[in-house]
Amino acid sequence: MITKLSPIDTAKFVAAKQATSYVQSGMKVGLGTGSTAAWLVQCLGEMVRDQGLRIKGVPTSNRTAELARDAGIEIISLDEAKWLDLTIDGTDEYDSNLSLIKGGGGAHLREKIVATASDKMIVIADASKQVATLGAFPLPVEVLGFGMQTTQNLIAEMLISADVLGHEITQRMQGEAPYVSDEGNFILDLHLKRIGNPRQLSLDLNQIPGVVENGLFIDVCDIVITGHGNGRVELRDIINDTHDTVQFDVQDDGNLFADMAE
Ligand code: 5RP
């Protein structure tokens, strides 16, 4: 039976599928977190099972580790891997410099460590993630539980002179309880609306004691692969300064869709 994906899932799927073309046997690959990265894990799992692809995956969250194990991908720790050939991950926003806001799924700390320890970072996204200016998506900041209110006050004070439009800060919740990251920390979401100088903001945030890591990824991402609901995929490579387009035949790919959507 052919299961039809929604346009948004088609967009995420084709971006993830295209990203697998960068993965070769023998590689150590950072595996991102989120719904788009979940498609990637499924695609790679299928290649491991059906095509004999041999990779070692370093997951960026406990959720992804579980998905990868279920998909049959060998998992190792970052310290075992030491360095990665490639990391493929989703994003919440990207701009024309391929600067990112990540952490909507609460995993940006591990995601940044893993991506930074990779020769290349590829972001996979649906077209809604592309923005002219970062900041409409609330910026996640992972903070220590110790003195969290003091840390929040210091962030609020710093934001007064930062090049941003909004200043509201909320604590990430999971139902009634505070959200706790895989590292046991909390997340503050900064509702900045517009970030004029992401590089400076990232530096300023990480200078505040109690801040563990913020969700701005500057000069980390090399390639963005953007999927569309009609199967079109755009590839923007900032290192080689190229912009290519690929068209997936979403109808002809029905079997694959059916396998993955069920
Ligand atoms: C998790 C992330 C995700 O990559 C980001 O939230 C995008 O998720 P999705 O692919 O579900 O839209 O940064 O911390």
XYZ file of N, CA and C and ligand atoms in Angstrom:
800
model
N 0.832 -1.198 0.000
C 0.000 0.000 0.000
C 0.875 1.261 0.000
N 0.517 2.206 -0.820
C 1.292 3.441 -0.859
C 0.666 4.453 0.100
N 1.466 4.904 1.052
C 0.963 5.893 2.000
C 1.436 7.265 1.572
N 0.500 8.193 1.454
C 0.880 9.530 0.997
C 1.290 10.379 2.192
N 2.443 11.028 2.066
C 2.903 11.899 3.139
C 2.278 13.276 2.985
N 2.137 13.988 4.087
C 1.687 15.389 4.032
C 2.795 16.207 3.357
N 2.469 17.403 2.831
C 3.513 18.226 2.199
C 4.693 18.505 3.134
N 4.427 18.726 4.407
C 5.527 19.061 5.321
C 6.412 17.835 5.556
N 5.801 16.656 5.672
C 6.611 15.444 5.846
C 7.361 15.104 4.559
N 6.724 15.379 3.411
C 7.427 15.176 2.139
C 8.666 16.060 2.097
N 8.495 17.320 2.500
C 9.622 18.268 2.476
C 10.757 17.779 3.380
N 10.406 17.337 4.570
C 11.437 16.860 5.505
C 12.088 15.580 4.977
N 11.249 14.710 4.431
C 11.770 13.439 3.930
C 12.751 13.651 2.772
N 12.363 14.465 1.788
C 13.253 14.617 0.617
C 14.563 15.312 1.006
N 14.498 16.239 1.964
C 15.738 16.874 2.443
C 16.640 15.823 3.094
N 16.033 14.996 3.941
C 16.809 13.954 4.628
C 17.374 12.950 3.627
N 16.524 12.559 2.671
C 16.946 11.570 1.671
C 18.131 12.107 0.866
N 18.047 13.365 0.466
C 19.133 13.964 -0.312
C 20.433 13.987 0.510
N 20.294 14.255 1.804
C 21.492 14.333 2.659
C 22.211 12.993 2.750
N 21.491 11.897 2.558
C 22.151 10.583 2.655
C 23.177 10.391 1.531
N 23.063 11.187 0.469
C 24.026 11.029 -0.632
C 25.437 11.466 -0.211
N 25.541 12.161 0.917
C 26.863 12.578 1.417
C 27.476 11.521 2.339
N 26.704 10.492 2.657
C 27.161 9.486 3.638
C 27.758 8.288 2.909
N 28.979 7.936 3.266
C 29.642 6.787 2.643
C 30.054 5.776 3.712
N 30.196 4.519 3.263
C 30.617 3.461 4.185
C 31.934 3.830 4.850
N 32.025 3.515 6.127
C 33.249 3.795 6.878
C 33.191 5.129 7.609
N 32.164 5.912 7.327
C 32.099 7.243 7.948
C 31.592 7.177 9.384
N 32.043 8.159 10.180
C 31.461 8.391 11.499
C 30.562 9.620 11.343
N 29.280 9.440 11.684
C 28.273 10.454 11.335
C 27.536 10.939 12.579
N 27.495 12.233 12.779
C 26.683 12.836 13.839
C 25.226 12.829 13.412
N 24.364 12.328 14.290
C 22.940 12.187 13.970
C 22.147 13.205 14.780
N 21.480 14.109 14.082
C 20.769 15.210 14.736
C 19.510 14.764 15.447
N 18.812 15.751 15.974
C 17.600 15.512 16.775
C 16.431 16.282 16.171
N 15.237 15.695 16.272
C 14.034 16.374 15.783
C 13.345 15.545 14.716
N 12.230 16.075 14.204
C 11.417 15.289 13.269
C 12.099 15.132 11.912
N 12.864 16.126 11.469
C 13.554 16.009 10.181
C 14.722 15.025 10.311
N 15.445 15.146 11.419
C 16.563 14.215 11.660
C 16.049 12.787 11.829
N 14.829 12.638 12.326
C 14.266 11.287 12.480
C 14.092 10.623 11.108
N 13.716 11.419 10.092
C 13.637 10.871 8.733
C 15.019 10.411 8.264
N 16.014 11.214 8.588
C 17.384 10.855 8.198
C 17.781 9.512 8.812
N 17.496 9.363 10.093
C 17.866 8.126 10.785
C 17.163 6.939 10.128
N 15.900 7.138 9.772
C 15.175 6.046 9.099
C 15.801 5.726 7.744
N 16.138 6.767 6.976
C 16.756 6.554 5.646
C 18.090 5.825 5.790
N 18.905 6.267 6.764
C 20.213 5.626 6.948
C 20.044 4.191 7.421
N 19.079 3.966 8.303
C 18.811 2.608 8.783
C 18.456 1.690 7.625
N 17.669 2.219 6.702
C 17.294 1.418 5.530
C 18.528 1.108 4.672
N 19.427 2.081 4.550
C 20.647 1.839 3.762
C 21.558 0.815 4.450
N 21.580 0.846 5.777
C 22.370 -0.144 6.528
C 21.794 -1.537 6.284
N 20.486 -1.637 6.383
C 19.821 -2.947 6.242
C 19.895 -3.478 4.813
N 19.573 -2.606 3.834
C 19.345 -3.096 2.468
C 20.543 -2.937 1.545
N 21.420 -1.985 1.868
C 22.514 -1.717 0.931
C 23.881 -1.989 1.543
N 23.911 -2.495 2.756
C 25.197 -2.831 3.378
C 26.018 -1.611 3.780
N 25.370 -0.458 3.948
C 26.104 0.737 4.401
C 26.672 0.477 5.787
N 27.955 0.786 5.957
C 28.594 0.603 7.265
C 28.962 1.968 7.819
N 28.240 2.410 8.839
C 28.586 3.692 9.475
C 28.535 3.527 10.980
N 29.201 4.448 11.660
C 29.050 4.540 13.106
C 28.390 5.886 13.383
N 27.306 5.860 14.155
C 26.557 7.091 14.410
C 26.809 7.627 15.802
N 26.934 8.938 15.898
C 27.013 9.591 17.212
C 25.735 10.409 17.376
N 24.807 9.953 18.216
C 23.531 10.650 18.361
C 23.669 11.925 19.192
N 22.828 12.909 18.896
C 22.887 14.185 19.610
C 21.868 14.250 20.747
N 21.147 13.162 20.974
C 20.192 13.141 22.089
C 19.878 11.686 22.416
N 19.299 11.487 23.591
C 18.880 10.130 23.968
C 17.784 9.634 23.032
N 16.888 10.583 22.613
C 15.815 10.199 21.679
C 16.389 9.657 20.380
N 17.381 10.358 19.838
C 17.965 9.934 18.564
C 18.728 8.626 18.738
N 19.370 8.457 19.887
C 20.095 7.196 20.131
C 19.127 6.019 20.047
N 17.959 6.200 20.644
C 16.952 5.128 20.631
C 16.475 4.854 19.202
N 16.187 5.942 18.465
C 15.730 5.790 17.073
C 16.782 5.064 16.235
N 18.039 5.466 16.430
C 19.128 4.904 15.618
C 19.313 3.421 15.925
N 19.256 3.083 17.200
C 19.379 1.660 17.577
C 18.245 0.857 16.948
N 17.028 1.408 17.033
C 15.872 0.703 16.445
C 16.044 0.545 14.939
N 16.719 1.515 14.314
C 16.902 1.473 12.854
C 18.081 0.585 12.451
N 18.813 0.073 13.443
C 19.922 -0.837 13.143
C 21.238 -0.140 12.873
N 21.351 1.118 13.297
C 22.606 1.865 13.093
C 23.507 1.666 14.315
N 24.769 1.360 14.073
C 25.716 1.200 15.197
C 25.959 2.564 15.851
N 25.864 2.569 17.166
C 26.009 3.824 17.922
C 27.323 3.809 18.694
N 28.055 4.912 18.633
C 29.237 5.058 19.484
C 29.167 6.437 20.149
N 29.968 6.636 21.187
C 29.976 7.944 21.848
C 30.902 8.885 21.068
N 30.751 10.179 21.331
C 31.629 11.146 20.651
C 33.082 10.909 21.048
N 33.298 10.555 22.304
C 34.684 10.337 22.728
C 35.298 9.093 22.073
N 34.468 8.106 21.812
C 34.978 6.942 21.059
C 35.298 7.357 19.622
N 34.427 8.181 19.060
C 34.623 8.595 17.652
C 35.795 9.572 17.522
N 35.985 10.395 18.533
C 36.997 11.466 18.563
C 36.667 12.577 17.566
N 36.477 12.263 16.329
C 36.181 13.269 15.310
C 35.241 12.642 14.284
N 34.353 13.447 13.713
C 33.342 12.909 12.804
C 33.554 13.417 11.380
N 33.187 12.568 10.419
C 33.267 12.988 9.021
C 32.183 14.006 8.706
N 31.047 13.831 9.344
C 29.862 14.569 8.918
C 28.839 14.569 10.039
N 28.148 15.694 10.205
C 26.944 15.705 11.052
C 25.781 16.214 10.216
N 24.653 15.546 10.343
C 23.444 15.978 9.636
C 22.363 16.210 10.687
N 21.785 17.406 10.659
C 20.839 17.779 11.724
C 19.783 18.721 11.159
N 18.701 18.860 11.866
C 17.662 19.821 11.494
C 17.988 21.203 12.040
N 17.052 22.123 11.863
C 17.228 23.462 12.409
C 15.863 24.094 12.651
N 15.850 25.129 13.466
C 14.602 25.876 13.674
C 14.551 27.104 12.773
N 15.698 27.688 12.491
C 15.795 28.800 11.526
C 17.181 28.758 10.889
N 17.275 29.211 9.632
C 18.590 29.499 9.048
C 18.476 30.755 8.192
N 19.580 31.502 8.147
C 19.582 32.729 7.335
C 20.525 32.562 6.141
N 20.741 33.625 5.391
C 21.516 33.519 4.155
C 23.002 33.246 4.410
N 23.480 33.494 5.641
C 24.873 33.146 5.995
C 24.993 31.725 6.521
N 23.877 31.003 6.514
C 23.760 29.661 7.116
C 24.056 29.709 8.621
N 23.735 30.853 9.240
C 23.678 30.905 10.706
C 22.336 30.311 11.121
N 22.333 29.650 12.269
C 21.152 28.877 12.671
C 20.661 29.258 14.059
N 19.360 29.061 14.263
C 18.834 28.895 15.629
C 18.430 27.436 15.748
N 18.985 26.769 16.751
C 18.636 25.378 17.029
C 18.249 25.249 18.506
N 17.662 24.088 18.816
C 17.332 23.821 20.208
C 15.840 23.781 20.480
N 15.040 23.871 19.412
C 13.595 23.744 19.594
C 13.246 22.415 20.250
N 14.080 21.432 19.996
C 13.875 20.108 20.611
C 14.670 19.952 21.898
N 15.318 21.030 22.327
C 16.025 21.008 23.613
C 17.352 20.272 23.601
N 17.927 20.098 22.412
C 19.153 19.279 22.327
C 20.351 20.069 21.794
N 20.257 21.408 21.790
C 21.289 22.174 21.070
C 22.682 22.069 21.691
N 22.757 21.752 22.982
C 24.087 21.640 23.609
C 24.864 20.479 22.983
N 24.267 19.299 23.023
C 24.958 18.150 22.414
C 25.089 18.352 20.895
N 24.061 18.954 20.290
C 24.104 19.168 18.834
C 25.292 20.054 18.445
N 25.535 21.092 19.256
C 26.638 22.003 18.913
C 27.992 21.327 19.134
N 28.096 20.547 20.216
C 29.354 19.835 20.476
C 29.645 18.864 19.331
N 28.619 18.122 18.920
C 28.810 17.108 17.873
C 29.108 17.769 16.526
N 28.351 18.804 16.170
C 28.565 19.463 14.868
C 29.945 20.113 14.801
N 30.385 20.673 15.920
C 31.683 21.346 15.947
C 32.825 20.338 15.823
N 32.565 19.098 16.211
C 33.595 18.044 16.122
C 33.496 17.293 14.799
N 32.962 17.935 13.772
C 32.753 17.271 12.480
C 33.442 18.044 11.359
N 33.934 17.292 10.366
C 34.515 17.956 9.201
C 33.478 18.824 8.497
N 32.231 18.357 8.506
C 31.190 19.062 7.757
C 29.869 18.969 8.508
N 29.110 20.048 8.517
C 27.746 19.976 9.053
C 26.748 20.284 7.945
N 25.817 19.351 7.763
C 24.739 19.555 6.798
C 23.439 19.727 7.563
N 22.723 20.790 7.256
C 21.411 21.011 7.867
C 20.328 20.596 6.892
N 19.341 19.880 7.389
C 18.193 19.479 6.580
C 16.958 20.181 7.131
N 16.178 20.750 6.219
C 15.082 21.609 6.688
C 13.962 21.652 5.669
N 12.760 21.928 6.136
C 11.695 22.302 5.209
C 11.785 23.812 5.001
N 11.097 24.296 3.965
C 11.310 25.679 3.537
C 10.878 26.709 4.588
N 10.036 26.308 5.534
C 9.575 27.274 6.548
C 10.713 27.721 7.467
N 11.835 27.012 7.432
C 12.935 27.338 8.356
C 13.834 28.470 7.827
N 13.643 28.822 6.555
C 14.491 29.877 5.975
C 13.949 31.261 6.366
N 14.826 32.110 6.906
C 14.402 33.457 7.333
C 15.407 34.492 6.828
N 14.929 35.724 6.677
C 15.828 36.817 6.292
C 16.696 37.196 7.491
N 16.089 37.241 8.664
C 16.802 37.597 9.893
C 16.394 36.625 10.986
N 17.386 36.113 11.715
C 17.088 35.174 12.804
C 16.336 35.880 13.936
N 15.529 35.109 14.651
C 14.967 35.648 15.896
C 13.473 35.499 16.069
N 12.727 35.209 15.008
C 11.285 34.989 15.205
C 11.087 33.744 16.079
N 11.931 32.729 15.846
C 11.880 31.532 16.696
C 12.594 31.865 18.019
N 11.972 31.572 19.146
C 12.618 31.879 20.436
C 13.974 31.185 20.551
N 14.967 31.945 20.996
C 16.330 31.406 21.084
C 16.499 30.589 22.376
N 16.773 29.291 22.256
C 16.962 28.468 23.452
C 18.347 28.711 24.075
N 18.351 28.825 25.382
C 19.616 28.959 26.115
C 19.592 27.924 27.242
N 20.536 26.992 27.207
C 20.596 25.971 28.261
C 21.344 26.558 29.448
N 20.737 26.442 30.642
C 21.341 27.042 31.841
C 21.404 26.001 32.953
N 22.363 26.217 33.868
C 22.455 25.352 35.045
C 21.299 25.638 35.988
N 20.876 24.611 36.720
C 19.825 24.803 37.720
C 20.305 25.693 38.860
N 21.585 25.585 39.208
C 22.129 26.399 40.306
C 22.064 27.883 39.938
N 21.389 28.652 40.750
C 21.314 30.107 40.537
C 20.610 30.496 39.249
N 19.638 29.695 38.834
C 19.033 29.944 37.515
C 18.374 31.319 37.419
N 17.729 31.770 38.517
C 17.066 33.079 38.469
C 18.108 34.189 38.286
N 19.246 34.034 38.939
C 20.326 35.018 38.801
C 20.838 35.024 37.359
N 20.997 33.830 36.797
C 21.445 33.736 35.402
C 20.441 34.421 34.478
N 19.143 34.161 34.737
C 18.104 34.793 33.906
C 18.171 36.321 34.033
N 18.390 36.823 35.255
C 18.484 38.274 35.451
C 19.669 38.853 34.684
N 20.788 38.135 34.693
C 21.978 38.612 33.973
C 21.727 38.620 32.455
N 21.000 37.609 31.977
C 20.669 37.573 30.541
C 19.778 38.777 30.211
N 18.764 39.007 31.062
C 17.826 40.116 30.819
C 18.566 41.460 30.785
N 19.517 41.606 31.683
C 20.313 42.843 31.756
C 21.151 43.019 30.481
N 21.759 41.914 30.031
C 22.583 41.970 28.822
C 21.726 42.319 27.607
N 20.495 41.799 27.569
C 19.639 42.007 26.397
C 19.249 43.467 26.210
N 19.271 44.248 27.298
C 18.866 45.659 27.205
C 19.733 46.401 26.184
N 21.015 46.065 26.144
C 21.901 46.766 25.202
C 22.229 45.926 23.961
N 21.556 44.777 23.822
C 21.817 43.917 22.645
C 20.971 44.385 21.458
N 21.419 44.003 20.259
C 20.712 44.383 19.035
C 19.572 43.381 18.768
N 18.539 43.467 19.611
C 17.379 42.571 19.485
C 16.104 43.391 19.676
N 14.973 42.848 19.200
C 13.711 43.595 19.322
C 12.917 43.246 20.574
N 12.913 41.948 20.937
C 12.124 41.522 22.095
C 13.013 41.170 23.261
N 12.448 41.191 24.466
C 13.257 40.921 25.663
C 12.651 39.874 26.583
N 11.520 39.303 26.184
C 10.842 38.365 27.075
C 11.641 37.056 27.201
N 11.696 36.530 28.409
C 12.384 35.253 28.653
C 11.402 34.322 29.361
N 11.244 33.116 28.834
C 10.380 32.138 29.495
C 11.175 30.854 29.738
N 10.785 30.142 30.791
C 11.438 28.859 31.040
C 10.718 27.775 30.244
N 11.473 26.928 29.545
C 10.890 25.818 28.784
C 10.217 24.842 29.754
N 8.981 24.484 29.452
C 8.240 23.545 30.294
C 7.924 22.282 29.511
N 7.695 21.220 30.226
C 7.204 19.977 29.628
C 5.982 19.606 30.447
N 4.809 19.987 29.946
C 3.595 19.861 30.751
C 3.681 20.837 31.910
N 3.495 20.329 33.107
C 3.494 21.192 34.297
C 4.907 21.387 34.865
N 5.841 20.535 34.424
C 7.186 20.540 35.029
C 8.190 21.230 34.108
N 9.252 21.809 34.686
C 10.294 22.385 33.834
C 10.911 21.321 32.930
N 11.225 21.706 31.703
C 11.911 20.793 30.785
C 13.349 20.584 31.288
N 13.789 19.355 31.290
C 15.167 19.035 31.706
C 15.885 18.422 30.507
N 17.047 18.987 30.180
C 17.793 18.491 29.014
C 18.455 17.148 29.321
N 18.997 16.515 28.277
C 19.704 15.241 28.470
C 20.884 15.398 29.431
N 21.394 16.621 29.557
C 22.517 16.873 30.465
C 22.046 17.309 31.850
N 20.734 17.288 32.080
C 20.193 17.617 33.403
C 20.067 19.105 33.667
N 20.108 19.921 32.627
C 19.994 21.372 32.783
C 18.606 21.858 32.369
N 18.366 23.170 32.566
C 17.097 23.781 32.173
C 17.292 24.622 30.916
N 16.169 24.996 30.300
C 16.253 25.822 29.089
C 15.412 27.081 29.252
N 16.034 28.211 28.972
C 15.311 29.483 28.896
C 15.119 29.806 27.420
N 13.900 30.205 27.044
C 13.636 30.614 25.666
C 13.579 32.139 25.613
N 14.416 32.714 24.747
C 14.511 34.171 24.621
C 13.690 34.608 23.414
N 12.632 35.383 23.693
C 11.704 35.801 22.616
C 12.207 37.141 22.065
N 13.148 37.062 21.150
C 13.892 38.246 20.723
C 13.309 38.896 19.472
N 12.461 38.176 18.748
C 11.779 38.651 17.533
C 12.739 38.928 16.377
N 13.808 39.614 16.637
C 14.781 39.920 15.584
C 16.170 40.015 16.218
N 17.133 39.262 15.672
C 18.503 39.297 16.202
C 19.379 40.013 15.169
N 19.795 41.219 15.482
C 20.559 42.034 14.528
C 21.978 41.530 14.341
N 22.582 41.030 15.431
C 23.985 40.602 15.366
C 24.134 39.252 16.092
N 23.799 38.163 15.391
C 23.812 36.842 16.046
C 25.170 36.462 16.630
N 26.251 36.814 15.932
C 27.600 36.443 16.404
C 27.882 37.094 17.763
N 27.593 38.387 17.863
C 27.854 39.105 19.109
C 26.966 38.587 20.235
N 25.700 38.336 19.887
C 24.765 37.846 20.909
C 25.221 36.492 21.468
N 25.687 35.630 20.568
C 26.151 34.317 21.005
C 27.340 34.458 21.969
N 28.263 35.336 21.615
C 29.429 35.570 22.489
C 28.981 36.129 23.839
N 28.071 37.107 23.803
C 27.625 37.754 25.047
C 26.900 36.765 25.954
N 26.065 35.930 25.360
C 25.323 34.955 26.172
C 26.277 33.970 26.841
N 27.242 33.472 26.065
C 28.123 32.433 26.613
C 29.136 32.981 27.608
N 29.176 34.297 27.751
C 30.057 34.874 28.780
C 29.390 34.950 30.141
N 28.089 34.711 30.179
C 27.357 34.822 31.446
C 27.514 33.514 32.225
N 28.022 33.597 33.468
C 28.153 32.373 34.262
C 26.767 31.749 34.449
N 26.679 30.455 34.354
C 25.378 29.780 34.483
C 24.788 29.427 33.136
N 25.225 30.160 32.077
C 24.803 29.766 30.730
C 25.696 28.612 30.282
N 25.064 27.523 29.894
C 25.855 26.374 29.424
C 26.106 26.519 27.925
N 25.061 26.777 27.161
C 25.223 26.973 25.711
C 23.940 27.572 25.139
N 24.126 28.430 24.138
C 22.954 29.012 23.472
C 22.736 28.325 22.122
N 21.561 28.536 21.543
C 21.170 27.824 20.324
C 21.593 28.466 19.020
N 22.434 29.509 19.092
C 22.928 30.107 17.843
C 24.118 29.296 17.327
N 24.063 28.891 16.085
C 25.168 28.172 15.436
C 25.733 29.113 14.376
N 26.911 29.653 14.645
C 27.531 30.618 13.740
C 28.787 29.969 13.148
N 28.917 29.997 11.848
C 30.076 29.396 11.164
C 30.214 27.904 11.476
N 29.135 27.233 11.712
C 29.173 25.790 11.976
C 28.631 25.018 10.780
N 27.558 25.545 10.185
C 26.875 24.831 9.104
C 27.549 25.116 7.750
N 27.795 24.053 6.984
C 28.428 24.200 5.661
C 27.424 24.127 4.523
N 26.407 23.284 4.700
C 25.436 23.058 3.615
C 24.038 23.032 4.221
N 23.104 23.710 3.561
C 21.694 23.559 3.940
C 20.954 22.889 2.796
N 20.224 21.838 3.126
C 19.390 21.142 2.142
C 17.941 21.418 2.519
N 17.251 22.115 1.632
C 15.878 22.537 1.929
C 14.902 21.744 1.081
N 13.973 21.066 1.726
C 12.974 20.293 1.001
C 11.677 21.066 0.860
N 10.961 20.770 -0.235
C 9.646 21.389 -0.459
C 8.600 20.283 -0.564
N 7.350 20.668 -0.370
C 6.262 19.700 -0.355
C 6.031 19.001 -1.682
N 6.539 19.578 -2.787
C 6.363 18.950 -4.106
C 7.562 18.079 -4.500
N 8.475 17.844 -3.556
C 9.614 16.974 -3.832
C 10.852 17.715 -4.324
N 10.744 19.038 -4.483
C 11.923 19.801 -4.916
C 12.861 20.000 -3.720
N 14.161 19.907 -4.007
C 15.169 20.064 -2.960
C 16.189 21.096 -3.422
N 16.493 22.054 -2.552
C 17.533 23.045 -2.866
C 18.742 22.788 -1.981
N 19.928 22.847 -2.615
C 21.167 22.638 -1.862
C 21.991 23.906 -1.918
N 22.284 24.458 -0.758
C 23.124 25.648 -0.690
C 24.396 25.277 0.064
N 25.537 25.393 -0.657
C 26.837 25.032 -0.084
C 27.623 26.326 0.086
N 27.850 26.722 1.341
C 28.462 28.037 1.584
C 29.978 27.994 1.379
N 30.594 26.820 1.508
C 32.046 26.712 1.325
C 32.386 26.827 -0.166
N 31.659 26.064 -0.987
C 31.925 26.075 -2.432
C 31.098 27.132 -3.167
N 30.271 27.850 -2.428
C 29.429 28.904 -2.989
C 28.589 28.388 -4.171
N 27.893 27.278 -3.935
C 27.032 26.717 -4.984
C 25.593 26.662 -4.492
N 24.701 26.649 -5.474
C 23.261 26.563 -5.184
C 22.668 25.634 -6.239
N 22.259 24.434 -5.868
C 21.732 23.456 -6.823
C 20.313 23.056 -6.454
N 19.647 22.470 -7.444
C 18.281 21.998 -7.214
C 18.154 20.554 -7.689
N 17.436 19.761 -6.928
C 17.153 18.365 -7.292
C 15.646 18.181 -7.183
N 15.077 17.408 -8.119
C 13.636 17.141 -8.037
C 13.411 15.662 -7.741
N 12.765 15.350 -6.645
C 12.381 13.971 -6.341
C 11.028 13.695 -6.966
N 10.886 12.501 -7.539
C 9.567 12.103 -8.019
C 8.849 11.444 -6.852
N 8.064 12.215 -6.158
C 7.457 11.692 -4.931
C 6.486 10.552 -5.226
N 5.904 10.528 -6.441
C 4.985 9.437 -6.790
C 5.768 8.134 -6.968
N 6.856 8.237 -7.770
C 7.631 7.027 -8.059
C 8.275 6.451 -6.814
N 8.442 7.294 -5.806
C 9.109 6.854 -4.586
C 8.115 6.235 -3.602
N 6.934 5.902 -4.116
C 5.848 5.462 -3.244
C 6.213 4.337 -2.300
N 6.952 3.328 -2.787
C 7.274 2.201 -1.923
C 8.071 2.634 -0.708
N 9.045 3.488 -0.993
C 9.899 3.983 0.086
C 9.053 4.758 1.091
N 8.168 5.618 0.534
C 7.306 6.394 1.417
C 6.466 5.462 2.287
N 5.941 4.421 1.618
C 5.052 3.522 2.350
C 5.819 2.858 3.488
N 7.050 2.395 3.195
C 7.869 1.740 4.216
C 8.069 2.668 5.408
N 8.375 3.933 5.074
C 8.815 4.812 6.129
C 7.677 5.443 6.895
N 6.534 5.586 6.254
C 5.449 6.272 6.934
C 4.640 5.314 7.807
N 4.848 4.014 7.626
C 4.022 3.058 8.371
C 4.601 2.767 9.760
C 16.550 20.040 18.341
C 16.760 20.876 17.135
C 16.027 20.468 15.902
O 16.955 20.232 14.906
C 15.119 21.578 15.507
O 14.233 21.851 16.596
C 14.306 21.218 14.256
O 13.405 20.195 14.556
P 12.410 19.650 13.452
O 13.207 18.941 12.436
O 11.485 18.720 14.234
O 11.648 20.828 12.899
O 17.480 21.829 17.126
O 17.215 20.585 19.459
